[in-house]
Tab-separated table of C-alpha atoms in Angstrom:
chain	number	residue	atom	x	y	z
T	21	MET	CA	101.494	31.062	114.785
T	22	SER	CA	103.722	30.306	111.604
T	23	ASN	CA	104.012	34.076	110.918
T	24	ILE	CA	105.658	34.554	114.761
T	25	ASN	CA	107.909	31.775	114.224
T	26	ARG	CA	108.809	33.518	110.921
T	27	TYR	CA	110.123	36.755	111.790
T	28	LEU	CA	111.277	36.137	115.619
T	29	SER	CA	114.802	36.376	114.145
T	30	ASN	CA	114.045	39.339	112.668
T	31	GLU	CA	115.387	42.554	113.901
T	32	SER	CA	112.844	44.412	112.104
T	33	PHE	CA	109.668	43.515	109.768
T	34	SER	CA	108.030	46.676	107.673
T	35	LEU	CA	104.344	46.567	105.780
T	36	THR	CA	104.750	46.861	102.270
T	37	ASP	CA	102.620	47.515	99.193
T	38	SER	CA	99.029	48.396	99.361
T	39	GLN	CA	99.299	48.317	103.428
T	40	THR	CA	101.633	51.658	103.764
T	41	GLU	CA	101.106	52.541	99.902
T	42	SER	CA	101.114	56.357	99.870
T	43	LEU	CA	100.609	59.056	102.512
T	44	LYS	CA	97.643	60.225	100.312
T	45	GLU	CA	95.454	62.319	103.004
T	46	ARG	CA	91.772	61.649	103.066
T	47	LYS	CA	89.165	64.140	104.278
T	48	ILE	CA	85.640	63.655	104.930
T	49	ASP	CA	83.014	66.106	106.034
T	50	ILE	CA	80.189	65.073	108.470
T	51	PRO	CA	77.537	67.064	108.432
T	52	VAL	CA	76.196	68.766	111.575
T	53	VAL	CA	72.997	67.045	112.990
T	54	ASP	CA	69.996	69.662	114.512
T	55	ASN	CA	69.409	68.029	117.609
T	56	THR	CA	66.536	70.607	118.075
T	57	GLU	CA	63.684	67.816	117.929
T	58	SER	CA	65.172	65.225	120.016
T	59	ARG	CA	66.269	67.980	122.611
T	60	GLU	CA	62.798	69.470	122.822
T	61	GLU	CA	61.168	65.572	123.057
T	62	LEU	CA	63.539	65.095	126.096
T	63	ILE	CA	62.782	68.366	127.572
T	64	ALA	CA	58.991	67.184	127.352
T	65	ARG	CA	59.793	63.984	129.221
T	66	ILE	CA	61.338	65.746	131.983
T	67	GLU	CA	58.666	67.548	132.240
T	68	THR	CA	56.138	65.081	132.138
T	69	VAL	CA	58.161	62.906	134.895
T	70	THR	CA	57.524	65.554	137.131
T	71	SER	CA	54.294	66.611	136.371
T	72	CYS	CA	53.616	62.976	137.376
T	73	ILE	CA	55.290	63.177	140.858
T	74	ILE	CA	53.458	66.631	141.594
T	75	GLN	CA	50.512	64.883	141.133
T	76	GLN	CA	51.358	62.009	143.432
T	77	LEU	CA	51.931	64.459	145.908
T	78	CYS	CA	48.619	66.372	145.367
T	79	SER	CA	46.898	63.035	145.735
T	80	GLY	CA	48.545	62.351	148.944
T	81	ARG	CA	50.853	59.471	147.883
T	82	LEU	CA	54.859	59.303	148.430
T	83	PRO	CA	56.018	59.261	145.246
T	84	GLN	CA	57.793	56.411	143.309
T	85	MET	CA	59.727	56.173	139.606
T	86	SER	CA	60.438	53.105	137.627
T	87	TYR	CA	62.674	52.236	134.646
T	88	SER	CA	63.912	49.071	132.600
T	89	SER	CA	67.131	47.801	133.909
T	90	SER	CA	67.259	44.678	131.400
T	91	HIS	CA	70.662	43.193	130.112
T	92	PRO	CA	70.878	40.950	127.161
T	93	TYR	CA	73.251	38.864	128.794
T	94	THR	CA	74.281	38.048	132.698
T	95	LEU	CA	76.016	41.339	134.306
T	96	THR	CA	78.406	39.423	136.825
T	97	GLY	CA	79.887	41.072	139.596
T	98	THR	CA	83.561	40.917	138.880
T	99	GLN	CA	82.202	43.219	134.945
T	100	GLN	CA	80.247	45.211	137.526
T	101	ILE	CA	83.542	46.548	139.434
T	102	MET	CA	85.985	46.345	136.706
T	103	GLU	CA	84.042	48.486	133.963
T	104	GLU	CA	83.742	51.369	136.470
T	105	ASN	CA	86.378	53.030	134.714
T	106	ASP	CA	83.412	53.436	131.880
T	107	ASP	CA	81.487	56.236	133.348
T	108	GLU	CA	78.785	54.793	131.896
T	109	SER	CA	78.860	51.107	133.013
T	110	GLN	CA	78.493	51.805	136.753
T	111	PHE	CA	75.094	49.754	137.086
T	112	PRO	CA	74.941	47.019	139.639
T	113	GLU	CA	71.457	45.478	139.359
T	114	GLU	CA	69.473	46.741	142.614
T	115	SER	CA	67.214	44.600	144.485
T	116	ASN	CA	65.267	44.791	147.356
T	117	GLU	CA	67.235	41.789	149.223
T	118	ILE	CA	70.794	43.749	148.395
T	119	ASN	CA	69.993	47.473	149.407
T	120	GLY	CA	67.008	48.084	150.574
T	121	GLU	CA	66.618	50.961	148.186
T	122	SER	CA	64.604	49.417	145.218
T	123	TYR	CA	63.124	46.293	143.506
T	124	GLN	CA	62.843	44.949	140.428
T	125	SER	CA	59.355	43.944	138.958
T	126	ASP	CA	58.944	42.673	135.176
T	127	LYS	CA	62.708	43.676	134.194
T	128	LYS	CA	62.009	47.305	135.825
T	129	THR	CA	63.839	49.226	139.087
T	130	VAL	CA	61.070	50.569	140.707
T	131	ILE	CA	62.236	53.787	142.942
T	132	ASN	CA	59.813	54.184	145.996
T	133	PHE	CA	60.264	57.178	147.583
T	134	ALA	CA	58.488	55.632	150.977
T	135	ARG	CA	61.616	53.263	151.433
T	136	LYS	CA	63.919	54.682	153.993
T	137	ARG	CA	66.871	54.283	151.554
T	138	SER	CA	65.249	54.995	148.261
T	139	LYS	CA	65.239	58.763	149.603
T	140	ASP	CA	68.264	60.118	148.639
T	141	LYS	CA	68.797	58.153	145.463
T	142	PHE	CA	65.268	59.749	144.401
T	143	ALA	CA	66.382	63.140	145.140
T	144	LEU	CA	69.642	62.631	143.677
T	145	MET	CA	67.925	61.465	140.177
T	146	MET	CA	65.408	64.587	140.760
T	147	THR	CA	68.403	66.781	141.048
T	148	VAL	CA	70.023	65.162	137.563
T	149	MET	CA	66.800	65.870	135.922
T	150	ALA	CA	66.423	69.319	136.926
T	151	ALA	CA	70.086	69.876	135.845
T	152	ALA	CA	69.777	68.380	132.602
T	153	HIS	CA	66.390	70.212	131.701
T	154	ARG	CA	68.403	73.545	132.156
T	155	LEU	CA	71.043	72.199	129.829
T	156	LEU	CA	68.659	71.058	127.437
T	157	ILE	CA	66.973	74.081	127.197
T	158	THR	CA	70.231	76.630	126.367
T	159	ASN	CA	71.516	73.671	124.392
T	160	THR	CA	74.750	73.571	126.536
T	161	THR	CA	76.760	70.964	128.176
T	162	ILE	CA	79.049	70.557	131.680
T	163	THR	CA	80.514	67.565	133.051
T	164	ARG	CA	79.666	65.366	135.786
T	165	ARG	CA	82.651	66.126	137.595
T	166	SER	CA	81.409	70.372	137.198
T	167	LEU	CA	77.975	69.245	138.776
T	168	TYR	CA	79.365	66.697	141.290
T	169	TYR	CA	81.389	69.669	142.630
T	170	ASP	CA	77.973	71.845	142.584
T	171	LEU	CA	76.360	69.539	144.663
T	172	LYS	CA	79.024	69.525	147.358
T	173	ASN	CA	76.994	71.795	149.330
T	174	GLU	CA	75.285	72.005	152.594
T	175	LYS	CA	71.839	71.334	150.901
T	176	THR	CA	73.041	68.307	148.662
T	177	SER	CA	76.443	66.798	149.892
T	178	ASN	CA	74.792	63.962	151.404
T	179	LEU	CA	73.078	62.857	148.229
T	180	VAL	CA	76.994	62.876	146.220
T	181	PRO	CA	79.588	61.080	149.111
T	182	GLU	CA	81.448	60.389	145.695
T	183	GLN	CA	81.757	61.121	142.001
T	184	ARG	CA	80.097	57.507	140.938
T	185	GLN	CA	76.587	58.491	143.088
T	186	VAL	CA	76.272	61.571	140.063
T	187	ASP	CA	77.563	59.020	137.461
T	188	LEU	CA	75.196	56.559	138.538
T	189	ALA	CA	72.344	58.979	139.065
T	190	VAL	CA	72.913	59.957	135.506
T	191	ASN	CA	72.776	56.471	133.912
T	192	HIS	CA	69.608	55.945	136.011
T	193	VAL	CA	67.471	58.937	134.784
T	194	ALA	CA	68.824	58.070	130.811
T	195	ASN	CA	67.119	54.671	131.896
T	196	LEU	CA	63.905	56.700	133.305
T	197	LEU	CA	64.030	58.699	130.502
T	198	ASN	CA	64.484	56.199	127.732
T	199	CYS	CA	67.180	57.726	126.421
T	200	ALA	CA	71.441	57.947	125.907
T	201	PRO	CA	73.325	58.987	128.805
T	202	TRP	CA	75.262	61.528	126.942
T	203	GLU	CA	71.748	62.713	125.674
T	204	LEU	CA	71.268	64.557	128.596
T	205	ASN	CA	74.065	66.855	128.484
T	206	LEU	CA	76.135	65.750	131.318
T	207	LEU	CA	79.327	64.772	130.015
T	208	PRO	CA	81.824	62.442	131.730
T	209	THR	CA	85.066	63.891	131.618
T	210	SER	CA	87.529	62.588	128.492
T	211	LYS	CA	90.104	60.031	129.410
T	212	GLY	CA	91.010	58.555	125.853
T	213	LEU	CA	93.729	59.461	123.903
T	214	ALA	CA	94.591	58.966	120.006
T	215	ALA	CA	97.691	59.825	118.538
T	216	GLY	CA	99.174	59.888	114.728
T	217	GLU	CA	98.702	61.927	111.297
T	218	LEU	CA	94.954	62.999	112.290
T	219	THR	CA	93.059	65.930	112.791
T	220	LEU	CA	89.311	66.090	113.773
T	221	THR	CA	87.550	69.719	113.511
T	222	LEU	CA	84.500	69.953	115.803
T	223	ALA	CA	80.990	72.081	115.286
T	224	ASP	CA	82.437	74.807	117.583
T	225	LYS	CA	85.428	74.976	115.249
T	226	ARG	CA	87.924	73.674	117.377
T	227	ILE	CA	90.810	71.646	116.147
T	228	ILE	CA	92.124	68.529	117.856
T	229	ASP	CA	95.539	67.639	116.312
T	230	CYS	CA	96.484	64.097	117.352
T	231	THR	CA	100.203	64.402	116.330
T	232	ALA	CA	100.816	66.349	119.680
T	233	PRO	CA	103.228	64.663	121.903
T	234	GLY	CA	101.896	61.888	124.254
T	235	GLY	CA	98.616	62.001	122.049
T	236	ALA	CA	95.483	64.004	121.961
T	237	LEU	CA	92.323	63.791	124.623
T	238	ILE	CA	89.401	62.159	122.272
T	239	PRO	CA	86.612	64.738	122.349
T	240	HIS	CA	83.238	64.028	124.454
T	241	ILE	CA	81.070	63.050	121.701
T	242	ALA	CA	81.944	62.153	118.453
T	243	SER	CA	78.759	63.598	116.678
T	244	ASN	CA	80.520	66.980	117.444
T	245	VAL	CA	83.202	66.025	114.747
T	246	ILE	CA	82.598	67.847	111.577
T	247	SER	CA	85.685	67.002	109.702
T	248	ILE	CA	88.436	64.409	109.713
T	249	ARG	CA	91.554	64.405	107.869
T	250	THR	CA	94.326	61.487	107.927
T	251	THR	CA	96.817	59.857	106.113
T	252	ALA	CA	96.665	56.968	108.146
T	253	LYS	CA	95.946	53.195	106.776
T	254	MET	CA	94.580	51.725	110.134
T	255	ALA	CA	93.705	52.037	113.760
T	256	LEU	CA	95.340	50.427	116.477
T	257	VAL	CA	93.305	50.021	119.799
T	258	VAL	CA	95.652	49.526	122.991
T	259	GLU	CA	94.386	48.312	126.064
T	260	LYS	CA	96.603	50.688	128.610
T	261	ASP	CA	97.973	53.794	128.680
T	262	ALA	CA	102.094	52.821	129.450
T	263	VAL	CA	102.085	50.281	126.041
T	264	PHE	CA	100.408	53.094	124.321
T	265	GLN	CA	102.875	55.912	125.351
T	266	LYS	CA	105.857	53.254	124.793
T	267	LEU	CA	104.506	52.863	120.988
T	268	LEU	CA	104.528	56.177	120.440
T	269	GLU	CA	108.665	56.652	121.787
T	270	GLU	CA	109.095	53.864	119.388
T	271	ASP	CA	107.388	55.897	116.826
T	272	CYS	CA	104.754	53.350	116.047
T	273	THR	CA	102.291	55.479	114.540
T	274	SER	CA	104.729	56.119	111.301
T	275	LEU	CA	106.060	52.528	111.519
T	276	LEU	CA	102.443	51.386	110.872
T	277	ASN	CA	100.958	54.439	109.877
T	278	CYS	CA	98.116	54.064	112.102
T	279	ILE	CA	96.247	56.013	114.620
T	280	LEU	CA	97.095	54.691	118.235
T	281	VAL	CA	94.101	55.110	120.487
T	282	THR	CA	93.905	54.284	123.810
T	283	GLY	CA	90.846	54.330	126.664
T	284	LYS	CA	93.554	53.559	129.341
T	285	GLY	CA	91.402	50.638	130.406
T	286	TYR	CA	88.137	50.033	129.955
T	287	PRO	CA	86.864	52.621	127.346
T	288	ASP	CA	84.455	55.478	128.271
T	289	VAL	CA	81.864	56.208	125.575
T	290	ALA	CA	83.762	59.136	123.873
T	291	THR	CA	86.490	56.464	123.123
T	292	ARG	CA	84.411	54.009	121.474
T	293	MET	CA	81.978	56.600	119.727
T	294	PHE	CA	85.705	57.602	118.048
T	295	VAL	CA	86.825	54.027	117.470
T	296	LYS	CA	83.404	53.172	115.351
T	297	LEU	CA	84.046	56.826	113.526
T	298	LEU	CA	87.195	55.805	112.749
T	299	SER	CA	85.965	52.193	111.492
T	300	GLU	CA	82.526	53.418	109.605
T	301	LYS	CA	83.337	57.378	108.280
T	302	MET	CA	87.156	56.166	107.238
T	303	ALA	CA	86.768	53.363	106.600
T	304	LEU	CA	90.113	51.774	108.589
T	305	PRO	CA	90.969	48.469	109.656
T	306	VAL	CA	91.075	48.358	113.503
T	307	TYR	CA	92.731	46.102	115.520
T	308	ALA	CA	92.947	45.853	118.608
T	309	ILE	CA	96.273	44.723	121.564
T	310	VAL	CA	95.390	43.800	124.855
T	311	ASP	CA	96.767	41.642	127.461
T	312	ALA	CA	96.632	38.026	127.061
T	313	ASP	CA	94.423	37.750	130.499
T	314	PRO	CA	90.616	37.130	130.753
T	315	PHE	CA	89.944	41.597	131.832
T	316	GLY	CA	92.196	42.105	128.561
T	317	VAL	CA	89.748	39.848	126.431
T	318	ASP	CA	86.862	41.666	128.208
T	319	ILE	CA	88.044	45.388	127.267
T	320	MET	CA	88.782	43.998	123.327
T	321	CYS	CA	85.150	42.546	123.707
T	322	VAL	CA	83.591	46.223	124.981
T	323	TYR	CA	85.226	47.870	121.759
T	324	ARG	CA	83.652	44.853	119.668
T	325	PHE	CA	80.271	43.453	121.204
T	326	GLY	CA	79.474	46.647	123.662
T	327	SER	CA	78.712	46.436	127.016
T	328	ALA	CA	76.333	44.738	128.976
T	329	SER	CA	75.614	48.006	130.961
T	330	LEU	CA	74.839	50.041	127.910
T	331	SER	CA	73.163	47.414	125.415
T	332	LYS	CA	70.360	49.873	124.634
T	333	GLU	CA	73.312	52.133	122.958
T	334	LYS	CA	74.848	48.632	121.151
T	335	GLU	CA	74.236	50.550	118.109
T	336	SER	CA	76.321	53.805	118.477
T	337	LEU	CA	78.963	52.531	120.058
T	338	ALA	CA	79.867	48.790	119.384
T	339	CYS	CA	82.147	48.232	116.662
T	340	PRO	CA	81.720	44.625	115.178
T	341	ASN	CA	85.244	45.782	112.592
T	342	VAL	CA	87.437	45.549	115.924
T	343	ARG	CA	89.826	42.567	115.051
T	344	TRP	CA	91.555	40.761	118.290
T	345	LEU	CA	95.404	41.255	117.064
T	346	GLY	CA	97.020	39.935	120.666
T	347	ILE	CA	98.026	38.801	122.415
T	348	HIS	CA	96.747	34.964	122.067
T	349	PRO	CA	97.220	32.805	124.459
T	350	SER	CA	97.819	30.344	121.719
T	351	GLU	CA	101.579	32.179	120.568
T	352	LEU	CA	102.779	32.629	124.257
T	353	VAL	CA	104.665	29.502	124.208
T	354	ALA	CA	106.327	29.917	120.811
T	355	LEU	CA	107.383	33.496	121.976
T	356	GLY	CA	108.748	32.549	124.979
T	357	VAL	CA	106.833	34.953	127.167
T	358	SER	CA	106.337	34.063	130.847
T	359	THR	CA	102.973	33.682	132.353
T	360	VAL	CA	101.665	33.548	136.129
T	361	PRO	CA	98.591	31.396	137.265
T	362	LEU	CA	95.291	33.001	136.676
T	363	THR	CA	93.543	34.227	140.314
T	364	GLU	CA	89.907	33.556	141.006
T	365	PHE	CA	88.966	36.511	139.975
T	366	ASP	CA	90.236	35.898	136.862
T	367	LEU	CA	88.582	32.467	136.419
T	368	SER	CA	85.221	34.198	137.391
T	369	LYS	CA	85.292	36.850	134.599
T	370	LEU	CA	86.939	34.046	132.015
T	371	ILE	CA	84.019	31.538	132.470
T	372	ALA	CA	81.282	34.732	132.201
T	373	ILE	CA	83.187	35.520	128.770
T	374	LYS	CA	82.795	31.972	127.673
T	375	GLY	CA	79.191	32.321	128.490
T	376	ARG	CA	78.250	35.327	126.173
T	377	PRO	CA	76.187	34.583	123.378
T	378	TYR	CA	78.667	36.220	120.586
T	379	MET	CA	81.892	33.786	121.379
T	380	ASN	CA	82.929	31.808	118.532
T	381	ASP	CA	84.965	28.911	118.377
T	382	ALA	CA	88.035	30.907	117.622
T	383	PHE	CA	87.588	32.920	121.023
T	384	LEU	CA	86.481	29.862	123.196
T	385	LYS	CA	89.903	27.824	121.915
T	386	GLU	CA	92.124	30.837	123.037
T	387	LEU	CA	90.098	31.134	126.497
T	388	GLU	CA	90.447	27.790	126.988
T	389	LEU	CA	94.207	27.841	126.848
T	390	MET	CA	94.448	30.915	128.735
T	391	ARG	CA	93.189	29.075	131.776
T	392	THR	CA	96.690	27.239	131.890
T	393	GLY	CA	98.326	30.981	132.396
T	394	LYS	CA	97.897	35.189	131.872
T	395	ALA	CA	100.374	37.577	130.435
T	396	GLU	CA	101.093	41.171	129.713
T	397	ILE	CA	101.716	42.863	126.620
T	398	GLU	CA	104.866	44.319	128.118
T	399	GLY	CA	106.082	40.915	128.168
T	400	LEU	CA	107.053	41.088	124.332
T	401	SER	CA	109.858	43.539	125.081
T	402	SER	CA	112.110	41.242	125.896
T	403	PHE	CA	113.355	40.086	122.901
T	404	SER	CA	114.323	43.369	121.754
T	405	ARG	CA	113.752	47.354	122.514
T	406	ARG	CA	111.330	47.650	119.389
T	407	PHE	CA	110.136	43.932	118.988
T	408	LEU	CA	106.200	44.740	119.440
T	409	SER	CA	106.117	48.074	117.078
T	410	ALA	CA	108.770	46.666	114.534
T	411	THR	CA	108.195	42.843	114.453
T	412	TYR	CA	105.167	41.957	116.082
T	413	LEU	CA	102.558	44.042	115.410
T	414	PRO	CA	103.608	44.214	111.425
T	415	CYS	CA	104.350	40.681	111.320
T	416	LYS	CA	100.255	39.990	112.652
T	417	ILE	CA	98.846	42.413	110.852
T	418	LYS	CA	100.552	41.837	107.052
T	419	GLY	CA	99.529	37.564	107.883
T	420	GLY	CA	96.061	38.380	108.808
T	421	ASP	CA	96.972	36.918	112.596
T	422	TYR	CA	94.093	38.403	114.318
T	423	ILE	CA	90.375	36.937	115.230
């Protein structure tokens, strides 16, 4: 907080010394991973599941499937709803009492074709497995959006009233086959953006230049990246696209010599993999700036600790080096930022976050202060047009004022 008070009167503030030393380009080459063995294993699993279903039918029984659906901590209703922007996170827990489709036994969800409302779900999962089987054999990929449109025909349109049904089915099949959703070669549409002095070379020889106006779309799978070039000294993750674009207009990438990243709200898998790649492969410090509200904190936690709905894939997605740079509730008074009361929805999310096992004293202190009111990042613009990029962010980084 002393750092904020110290520089509030400054028109601008620059990082110096080691934080912006020379703009020396760094390059790393990443070996291409041969996925032949893992593809063959997954193909065999699909064929085994299919064989079991055929055997059930031949013995005169209606088929059923089961898969693990456990989470490391409780997935609250608000988290289920607000993580819907993450195509890999749309997993409400199911029970027979809620929807009549399936039931849970010993942390397993059972899809029974004998149950009336389970038939469409069963059929869609089989359809997704068939599509994944073809893609794995040919070692090709398609987007889930493309699969959704392929299924909008007379025979299968009733299975997919909305895109969300396809996304859910892909995740259910991944649980059934005990694999990561992206390993099925059915990929979500990219939505995350990256901007700054960064060039990515993909396995298919495509080059992604992140100096493009407005930023570049983050590639689907980080494992497709075979080479990275950058002169940046850090990565800054921004919660919202509006703030991301504002920082670009203020030339934040040059002022801080950073790579700007946004997942446009709750990040998709591609954005989370990308942030982890920058942290682990390029050894860049990663800072996150989010709204001072429960959902902003939750988004930061998804980057840093992972999401409950993809707990099995935590090792591939969570980036523990992400540091919460702001906005901290403890600095709102000194900054003169106006707050608004929390809604019941906000309070429910706040309580859920405080109960998570990874919450430490520093987090809990800020969350307790948040009970008095919330604020958006845009509230910092009242001081001056470039206060966020020229004063607030460099002051916080240089002063080590992060959690």
